């Protein structure tokens, strides 16, 4: 259910001041975005922005420390090469923001205008193809590859396209994403406030201790944070018992990126438990209708192309970017049998949690299909902890068995980890051990490139959380015991 980060392709940059109306056509040159303010680049073979600016060889981050390269790039062989390449690029490029210091003293090479994005210019190229009138998804491309996100992504980033001077003002985009980050924290705090399970000191680590999350939100400008802020808004609406609006926001989040579907099994269980099948169908209909409405312009043009591109569940991932399976041989990582085994384990564990941990009334799981008033043991309204536990656990199980996790995928579950660790108290897992688990997970996501040890540590931490979720007390009580006492 995840989206791959496609491998970039190195080509020489060619300046172009016009806009190609057929930029989405794979047989035609497509518009590429360079680092010069107000300029657009045309490349006939691939990446304009992957080779643009001093970041073409490597990302140099605060303090001149060599960090990860952009997807599809290799590391520089030495500081001298980096400086030479950067000096040549900076000599030809104007700064994108007034007052930007362009220097190379002490091995420090700031990017022009704080240009630390990774996929932003690819997003802008894809969006501009739609603005220019291309609605065939198979013809919409950025310099990282074809457009692979649903229609909600297009509309939201189209708004960002105009808000940032047609995508050229990356500094403004970073300010917008900083506000998005603060909105995400606010929504997450509202969720945690209603559950009353996590001690206050943990929120310090959530806000201040993750370099990787801050980078994903404010520097890299990925679409993952946009999907997650909509998801947390949806959960807040569900907690307020506004189920229709919550399902609407959930579907909107799915239309930005498909990873939100990892929460879908938990949402389906909650809908069936709260309303039964007949009552849940209108809520599920809202999700489906919104997807059709958002994708209608593209469905009318090429329905098969839109569905196959934006909801492609069989996309192959590159071994070089995996965070969680580095210790495996690449041949096994790419093998379809391994993918099927992960899918089987994912579905099996979801079923076990639904049967043994969430549904604890003593009746068959099929009783959820009945109208709540006709069930043998009428259930009380769902509590905040029951809603949050089912959704966060469903997502976490999906992440544990993902075919691959890339660095920006960390935001898929980072803000849910404190709840998963503290919501089910266990004597064997003290506060110190919980903090240790959080620290090891953070360390694993900050290790670039990933190693066998970092991937192994990540899986061990996931296993500890899963074990706690299975053995710890559940927010769904066993109602059958109370019914016997009543007799």
Coordinates of C-alpha atoms in Angstrom, one line a residue:
X1 CA 0.0 0.0 0.0
X2 CA 3.0 2.2 0.1
X3 CA 4.3 4.3 -2.8
X4 CA 7.8 3.8 -4.0
X5 CA 10.4 6.6 -4.3
X6 CA 11.4 6.3 -8.0
X7 CA 15.0 6.3 -9.1
X8 CA 16.1 9.5 -10.6
X9 CA 18.0 9.7 -13.9
X10 CA 20.9 12.1 -14.5
X11 CA 20.8 14.3 -17.6
X12 CA 22.2 17.7 -18.4
X13 CA 19.9 20.7 -17.6
X14 CA 18.6 22.7 -20.5
X15 CA 16.9 26.1 -19.7
X16 CA 13.5 26.6 -21.2
X17 CA 11.3 29.7 -20.7
X18 CA 8.1 28.4 -22.2
X19 CA 5.6 25.8 -21.1
X20 CA 5.0 22.7 -23.0
X21 CA 1.2 22.1 -23.3
X22 CA 1.8 18.3 -23.8
X23 CA 4.2 18.0 -20.8
X24 CA 2.2 14.9 -19.6
X25 CA 2.9 13.0 -22.9
X26 CA 5.7 10.5 -22.4
X27 CA 6.6 10.9 -26.1
X28 CA 7.1 14.6 -25.7
X29 CA 9.6 16.5 -23.6
X30 CA 8.1 17.5 -20.3
X31 CA 8.5 20.6 -18.2
X32 CA 11.2 20.3 -15.5
X33 CA 11.8 22.7 -12.7
X34 CA 15.3 24.1 -12.0
X35 CA 16.7 26.2 -9.2
X36 CA 16.6 29.5 -11.0
X37 CA 13.8 31.6 -9.7
X38 CA 11.0 32.0 -12.3
X39 CA 12.7 29.7 -14.8
X40 CA 11.5 26.3 -16.0
X41 CA 13.7 23.7 -17.5
X42 CA 13.0 21.2 -20.3
X43 CA 14.6 17.8 -20.3
X44 CA 14.1 15.3 -23.0
X45 CA 15.3 12.3 -20.9
X46 CA 14.5 12.8 -17.3
X47 CA 15.5 14.7 -14.2
X48 CA 15.9 18.5 -14.4
X49 CA 15.9 19.0 -10.7
X50 CA 17.9 15.9 -9.7
X51 CA 20.9 17.5 -11.4
X52 CA 20.0 21.0 -10.4
X53 CA 21.9 23.1 -7.8
X54 CA 24.7 22.0 -5.5
X55 CA 22.7 19.1 -4.2
X56 CA 23.2 17.0 -7.4
X57 CA 26.1 15.2 -5.9
X58 CA 25.0 15.0 -2.3
X59 CA 22.7 16.7 0.3
X60 CA 24.8 18.7 2.7
X61 CA 22.9 19.6 5.7
X62 CA 23.4 21.9 8.8
X63 CA 27.0 22.2 9.9
X64 CA 28.3 20.9 6.6
X65 CA 27.7 17.2 7.6
X66 CA 27.3 14.8 4.6
X67 CA 23.8 13.5 4.7
X68 CA 21.7 11.3 2.4
X69 CA 21.6 11.9 -1.3
X70 CA 18.4 12.4 -3.2
X71 CA 16.7 9.2 -4.4
X72 CA 18.6 7.8 -7.3
X73 CA 21.8 9.6 -6.4
X74 CA 25.1 8.3 -5.1
X75 CA 27.3 9.8 -2.5
X76 CA 30.2 12.1 -3.4
X77 CA 33.6 10.6 -3.3
X78 CA 35.1 13.6 -1.5
X79 CA 34.6 17.1 -0.2
X80 CA 36.8 18.6 -3.0
X81 CA 34.5 17.1 -5.7
X82 CA 31.4 18.4 -3.9
X83 CA 32.9 21.9 -3.6
X84 CA 34.0 22.0 -7.2
X85 CA 30.6 20.8 -8.5
X86 CA 28.8 23.2 -6.1
X87 CA 31.0 26.2 -7.1
X88 CA 30.3 25.6 -10.8
X89 CA 26.6 25.3 -10.2
X90 CA 26.4 28.3 -7.9
X91 CA 28.4 30.4 -10.4
X92 CA 25.6 29.9 -12.9
X93 CA 22.6 30.0 -10.6
X94 CA 21.0 33.0 -8.9
X95 CA 19.7 32.7 -5.4
X96 CA 16.0 31.8 -5.1
X97 CA 15.5 34.0 -2.0
X98 CA 16.9 37.5 -1.2
X99 CA 19.8 37.6 1.2
X100 CA 20.7 33.9 0.7
X101 CA 24.4 33.3 1.5
X102 CA 26.2 31.3 -1.1
X103 CA 29.5 30.2 0.2
X104 CA 31.7 27.2 0.6
X105 CA 34.0 28.1 3.6
X106 CA 34.8 25.3 6.0
X107 CA 33.1 22.6 3.9
X108 CA 29.6 24.2 4.4
X109 CA 27.5 24.5 1.3
X110 CA 24.0 25.9 2.0
X111 CA 21.5 25.2 -0.7
X112 CA 20.1 28.3 -2.5
X113 CA 17.0 29.5 -0.8
X114 CA 17.0 26.6 1.6
X115 CA 16.4 24.3 -1.4
X116 CA 16.3 21.0 0.6
X117 CA 13.2 19.5 -1.1
X118 CA 13.3 16.0 -2.7
X119 CA 10.1 15.5 -4.6
X120 CA 8.6 19.0 -4.6
X121 CA 9.7 19.9 -8.1
X122 CA 8.4 16.5 -9.4
X123 CA 5.1 17.2 -7.8
X124 CA 4.9 20.6 -9.4
X125 CA 5.7 19.2 -12.9
X126 CA 2.9 16.6 -12.4
X127 CA 0.4 19.3 -11.3
X128 CA 1.4 21.6 -14.1
X129 CA 0.6 18.8 -16.6
X130 CA -3.0 18.8 -15.3
X131 CA -3.2 22.6 -15.3
X132 CA -2.1 22.5 -19.0
X133 CA -5.0 20.3 -19.8
X134 CA -3.6 16.7 -19.6
X135 CA -6.1 14.5 -17.7
X136 CA -4.8 11.1 -18.9
X137 CA -2.9 9.7 -15.8
X138 CA -0.6 7.7 -18.0
X139 CA 0.7 10.9 -19.6
X140 CA 1.4 12.8 -16.4
X141 CA 5.0 12.6 -15.3
X142 CA 7.5 14.3 -13.1
X143 CA 11.2 13.9 -13.2
X144 CA 11.0 11.0 -10.7
X145 CA 8.6 9.0 -12.8
X146 CA 4.9 8.9 -13.5
X147 CA 2.2 10.4 -11.3
X148 CA 1.2 7.6 -8.9
X149 CA -1.0 9.4 -6.4
X150 CA -4.8 9.8 -6.4
X151 CA -6.7 12.9 -7.5
X152 CA -6.8 14.5 -4.1
X153 CA -3.0 14.9 -4.2
X154 CA -3.4 16.8 -7.5
X155 CA -5.9 19.3 -6.2
X156 CA -4.1 20.0 -2.9
X157 CA -0.7 20.5 -4.6
X158 CA -2.3 22.5 -7.3
X159 CA -3.3 25.0 -4.6
X160 CA 0.3 24.9 -3.3
X161 CA 1.5 25.4 -6.9
X162 CA -0.3 28.8 -7.0
X163 CA 0.5 29.7 -3.4
X164 CA 4.2 29.3 -4.1
X165 CA 4.5 31.3 -7.3
X166 CA 3.9 28.3 -9.6
X167 CA 6.1 26.1 -7.4
X168 CA 9.2 28.3 -7.6
X169 CA 9.1 29.7 -4.1
X170 CA 10.3 26.7 -2.1
X171 CA 10.9 28.9 1.0
X172 CA 7.2 29.7 1.1
X173 CA 6.4 26.0 0.6
X174 CA 8.5 25.2 3.6
X175 CA 6.7 27.8 5.7
X176 CA 3.4 26.3 4.7
X177 CA 4.6 22.8 5.7
X178 CA 5.9 24.2 9.0
X179 CA 2.3 25.4 9.7
X180 CA 1.1 21.9 8.6
X181 CA 3.5 20.4 11.1
X182 CA 2.1 22.5 13.9
X183 CA -1.5 21.6 12.9
X184 CA -0.5 17.9 13.0
X185 CA 0.8 18.3 16.5
X186 CA -2.4 20.1 17.6
X187 CA -4.6 17.4 16.2
X188 CA -2.5 14.6 17.8
X189 CA -2.6 16.4 21.2
X190 CA -6.4 16.6 20.9
X191 CA -6.5 12.8 20.4
X192 CA -4.2 12.1 23.3
X193 CA -6.1 14.5 25.5
X194 CA -9.2 12.4 25.1
X195 CA -7.5 9.1 25.7
X196 CA -5.7 10.2 28.9
X197 CA -3.2 7.3 28.5
X198 CA 0.1 8.8 27.8
X199 CA 2.1 10.6 30.5
X200 CA 2.9 14.3 29.7
X201 CA 6.7 14.0 29.6
X202 CA 6.4 11.8 26.5
X203 CA 5.1 14.7 24.5
X204 CA 8.6 16.4 24.8
X205 CA 10.1 13.5 22.8
X206 CA 7.3 13.7 20.3
X207 CA 7.8 17.4 19.7
X208 CA 11.6 17.8 20.0
X209 CA 13.4 14.6 19.6
X210 CA 12.9 13.5 16.0
X211 CA 15.2 15.1 13.5
X212 CA 13.8 12.8 10.8
X213 CA 10.2 13.9 11.3
X214 CA 11.1 17.6 11.3
X215 CA 13.0 17.0 8.0
X216 CA 10.2 15.1 6.4
X217 CA 7.7 17.9 7.2
X218 CA 9.6 21.1 6.8
X219 CA 12.6 20.4 4.5
X220 CA 11.7 17.6 2.2
X221 CA 8.1 18.7 1.3
X222 CA 6.7 15.1 0.8
X223 CA 3.0 14.5 0.4
X224 CA 3.0 12.0 3.4
X225 CA 2.5 14.8 6.0
X226 CA -0.5 16.1 4.0
X227 CA -2.2 12.7 4.1
X228 CA -1.5 12.3 7.8
X229 CA -2.9 15.6 8.9
X230 CA -6.1 14.8 7.1
X231 CA -6.1 11.4 8.8
X232 CA -5.7 12.9 12.3
X233 CA -8.5 15.3 11.5
X234 CA -10.6 12.3 10.6
X235 CA -9.9 10.6 13.9
X236 CA -10.8 13.7 15.8
X237 CA -14.1 13.8 14.0
X238 CA -14.7 10.1 14.8
X239 CA -14.0 10.8 18.5
X240 CA -16.6 13.6 18.4
X241 CA -19.1 10.9 17.1
X242 CA -19.3 12.7 13.7
X243 CA -18.9 9.5 11.8
X244 CA -20.0 10.7 8.4
X245 CA -17.6 13.7 8.4
X246 CA -14.9 11.5 9.8
X247 CA -15.3 9.0 6.9
X248 CA -15.3 11.9 4.5
X249 CA -11.9 13.2 5.8
X250 CA -10.6 9.6 5.9
X251 CA -11.4 9.2 2.2
X252 CA -9.8 12.6 1.4
X253 CA -6.6 11.4 3.2
X254 CA -6.7 8.3 1.0
X255 CA -7.0 10.5 -2.1
X256 CA -3.6 12.1 -1.2
X257 CA -1.7 8.9 -0.5
X258 CA -2.8 5.3 -0.2
X259 CA -0.8 4.5 3.0
X260 CA -3.9 5.7 4.9
X261 CA -5.6 2.5 3.8
X262 CA -3.6 0.8 6.5
X263 CA -6.1 2.3 9.0
X264 CA -9.0 1.0 7.0
X265 CA -9.4 -2.5 8.7
X266 CA -9.7 -0.8 12.1
X267 CA -12.2 1.8 10.7
X268 CA -14.3 -1.0 9.2
X269 CA -14.4 -2.9 12.5
X270 CA -15.5 0.3 14.3
X271 CA -18.2 1.0 11.8
X272 CA -19.6 -2.5 12.0
X273 CA -19.5 -2.5 15.8
X274 CA -21.2 0.9 16.1
X275 CA -23.8 0.6 13.3
X276 CA -24.0 -3.0 12.0
X277 CA -23.7 -3.7 8.3
X278 CA -26.8 -1.7 7.3
X279 CA -25.8 1.4 9.2
X280 CA -22.1 1.1 8.1
X281 CA -22.9 1.0 4.3
X282 CA -23.9 4.7 4.0
X283 CA -20.6 5.6 5.7
X284 CA -18.6 3.4 3.4
X285 CA -20.6 4.9 0.5
X286 CA -19.3 8.3 1.5
X287 CA -15.8 7.1 1.2
X288 CA -16.4 5.5 -2.2
X289 CA -18.4 8.4 -3.7
X290 CA -15.8 11.0 -2.7
X291 CA -13.1 9.0 -4.5
X292 CA -15.2 8.9 -7.6
X293 CA -16.0 12.6 -7.5
X294 CA -12.4 13.6 -7.0
X295 CA -11.2 11.4 -9.7
X296 CA -14.0 12.1 -12.2
X297 CA -12.0 14.3 -14.7
X298 CA -9.4 11.6 -14.9
X299 CA -11.8 8.7 -15.0
X300 CA -13.7 10.3 -17.9
X301 CA -10.4 10.6 -19.8
X302 CA -8.8 7.2 -19.1
X303 CA -10.4 5.2 -16.2
X304 CA -8.1 2.2 -16.5
X305 CA -5.0 4.5 -16.5
X306 CA -6.2 6.4 -13.5
X307 CA -7.0 3.4 -11.3
X308 CA -3.9 1.5 -12.3
X309 CA -1.6 4.4 -11.6
X310 CA -3.1 5.9 -8.5
X311 CA -4.1 2.7 -6.8
X312 CA -1.3 0.3 -7.9
X313 CA -0.8 -2.2 -5.1
X314 CA 1.8 -4.2 -6.9
X315 CA 4.4 -1.5 -7.4
X316 CA 8.0 -2.8 -7.0
X317 CA 10.3 -1.1 -4.5
X318 CA 14.0 -0.4 -4.8
X319 CA 16.2 -2.3 -2.3
X320 CA 18.6 0.6 -2.0
X321 CA 16.0 2.7 -0.1
X322 CA 14.6 0.1 2.2
X323 CA 14.8 0.9 6.0
X324 CA 13.2 -2.3 7.3
X325 CA 14.6 -5.2 5.2
X326 CA 18.3 -4.3 4.7
X327 CA 19.4 -7.6 6.3
X328 CA 17.8 -9.7 3.5
X329 CA 19.4 -10.6 0.2
X330 CA 18.1 -8.4 -2.6
X331 CA 16.8 -11.3 -4.6
X332 CA 14.6 -12.4 -1.6
X333 CA 13.5 -8.8 -1.1
X334 CA 12.3 -8.6 -4.7
X335 CA 10.7 -12.1 -4.8
X336 CA 6.9 -12.3 -5.1
X337 CA 6.7 -15.2 -2.7
X338 CA 8.2 -12.9 0.0
X339 CA 5.6 -10.3 -0.7
X340 CA 2.8 -12.9 -0.5
X341 CA 4.1 -14.2 2.8
X342 CA 4.1 -10.6 4.2
X343 CA 0.5 -10.1 3.0
X344 CA -0.6 -13.4 4.5
X345 CA 1.0 -12.5 7.9
X346 CA -0.5 -9.1 7.8
X347 CA -4.0 -10.3 7.2
X348 CA -3.6 -13.2 9.7
X349 CA -2.6 -10.9 12.5
X350 CA -5.4 -8.4 11.7
X351 CA -7.9 -11.3 11.9
X352 CA -6.4 -12.5 15.2
X353 CA -6.7 -9.0 16.8
X354 CA -10.2 -8.6 15.5
X355 CA -11.3 -12.0 16.9
X356 CA -9.4 -12.1 20.1
X357 CA -8.6 -8.6 21.2
X358 CA -11.3 -6.3 19.7
X359 CA -14.4 -8.5 19.6
X360 CA -14.8 -9.9 23.1
X361 CA -18.5 -10.4 23.5
X362 CA -18.5 -14.2 23.2
X363 CA -20.6 -14.0 20.1
X364 CA -19.4 -14.8 16.6
X365 CA -17.6 -12.1 14.7
X366 CA -20.5 -12.3 12.2
X367 CA -22.7 -10.7 14.9
X368 CA -21.2 -7.4 14.0
X369 CA -23.2 -7.5 10.8
X370 CA -26.4 -7.4 12.8
X371 CA -28.2 -4.2 13.9
X372 CA -26.8 -3.3 17.3
X373 CA -30.3 -3.4 18.9
X374 CA -30.7 -7.0 17.7
X375 CA -27.5 -8.4 19.1
X376 CA -27.4 -10.8 22.1
X377 CA -25.4 -8.5 24.2
X378 CA -26.1 -4.8 23.3
X379 CA -22.9 -2.9 23.3
X380 CA -22.1 0.5 24.9
X381 CA -21.1 3.4 22.7
X382 CA -17.4 3.3 21.7
X383 CA -15.0 5.0 24.0
X384 CA -12.1 7.2 22.7
X385 CA -9.6 4.5 23.7
X386 CA -11.5 1.9 21.8
X387 CA -11.6 4.0 18.6
X388 CA -7.9 5.1 18.8
X389 CA -6.7 1.6 19.8
X390 CA -8.3 -0.1 16.8
X391 CA -7.1 2.5 14.3
X392 CA -3.6 2.8 15.6
X393 CA -3.1 -0.9 16.0
X394 CA -4.5 -1.6 12.5
X395 CA -2.0 0.8 11.0
X396 CA 0.9 -0.5 13.1
X397 CA 0.3 -4.1 12.0
X398 CA 0.4 -3.0 8.4
X399 CA 3.7 -1.2 8.9
X400 CA 5.3 -4.2 10.6
X401 CA 4.6 -6.3 7.5
X402 CA 5.2 -3.7 4.8
X403 CA 7.2 -4.8 1.8
X404 CA 9.4 -1.8 2.2
X405 CA 9.6 1.3 4.4
X406 CA 11.3 4.4 3.0
X407 CA 12.5 7.3 5.1
X408 CA 9.5 9.5 4.6
X409 CA 7.2 6.7 5.7
X410 CA 8.3 7.3 9.3
X411 CA 5.4 9.9 9.6
X412 CA 2.9 7.1 8.9
X413 CA 3.2 6.0 12.6
X414 CA 5.6 8.2 14.5
X415 CA 2.8 10.2 16.3
X416 CA 1.0 6.9 17.2
X417 CA 4.0 5.2 18.9
X418 CA 3.5 6.8 22.4
X419 CA 0.0 5.6 22.5
X420 CA 0.9 2.1 21.4
X421 CA 3.6 1.9 24.0
X422 CA 1.7 3.5 27.0
X423 CA -2.0 2.7 26.4
X424 CA -1.7 -0.9 27.4
X425 CA 0.3 -1.0 30.7
X426 CA 2.5 -3.9 31.3
X427 CA 4.7 -4.5 34.4
X428 CA 7.6 -5.9 32.4
X429 CA 7.7 -2.8 30.2
X430 CA 8.8 0.1 32.4
X431 CA 8.8 3.8 31.4
X432 CA 12.6 3.5 30.8
X433 CA 12.2 0.5 28.5
X434 CA 9.5 2.3 26.6
X435 CA 11.7 5.3 26.1
X436 CA 14.5 2.9 25.0
X437 CA 12.2 1.4 22.4
X438 CA 11.3 4.9 21.1
X439 CA 15.0 5.8 21.0
X440 CA 16.0 2.7 19.1
X441 CA 13.2 3.3 16.5
X442 CA 14.3 6.9 16.1
X443 CA 17.9 5.7 15.7
X444 CA 16.9 3.1 13.1
X445 CA 15.1 5.8 11.0
X446 CA 18.1 8.2 11.3
X447 CA 20.6 5.7 10.1
X448 CA 21.4 6.4 6.5
X449 CA 22.0 4.3 4.6
X450 CA 20.2 1.6 6.5
X451 CA 22.2 -1.3 7.7
X452 CA 21.4 -4.9 8.7
X453 CA 21.7 -3.8 12.4
X454 CA 19.4 -0.8 12.0
X455 CA 16.8 -2.9 10.2
X456 CA 17.1 -5.7 12.8
X457 CA 16.7 -3.2 15.7
X458 CA 13.6 -1.7 14.0
X459 CA 12.0 -5.1 13.7
X460 CA 12.8 -6.0 17.4
X461 CA 11.2 -2.8 18.6
X462 CA 8.1 -3.5 16.5
X463 CA 8.0 -7.0 17.9
X464 CA 8.1 -5.6 21.5
X465 CA 5.2 -3.3 20.7
X466 CA 3.2 -6.0 19.1
X467 CA 3.8 -8.3 22.1
X468 CA 2.6 -5.6 24.5
X469 CA -0.5 -4.9 22.4
X470 CA -1.4 -8.6 22.4
X471 CA -0.6 -9.4 26.1
X472 CA -1.7 -6.1 27.7
X473 CA -5.2 -5.2 28.8
X474 CA -7.5 -4.2 26.1
X475 CA -10.0 -1.3 25.9
X476 CA -12.6 -3.8 24.6
X477 CA -13.9 -5.6 27.8
X478 CA -15.3 -9.1 27.9
X479 CA -19.0 -8.4 28.1
X480 CA -20.0 -12.1 28.4
X481 CA -18.7 -12.3 32.0
X482 CA -21.1 -9.5 33.1
X483 CA -24.0 -11.2 31.3
X484 CA -23.5 -14.4 33.4
X485 CA -23.6 -12.4 36.6
X486 CA -26.9 -10.8 35.5
X487 CA -28.5 -14.2 35.3

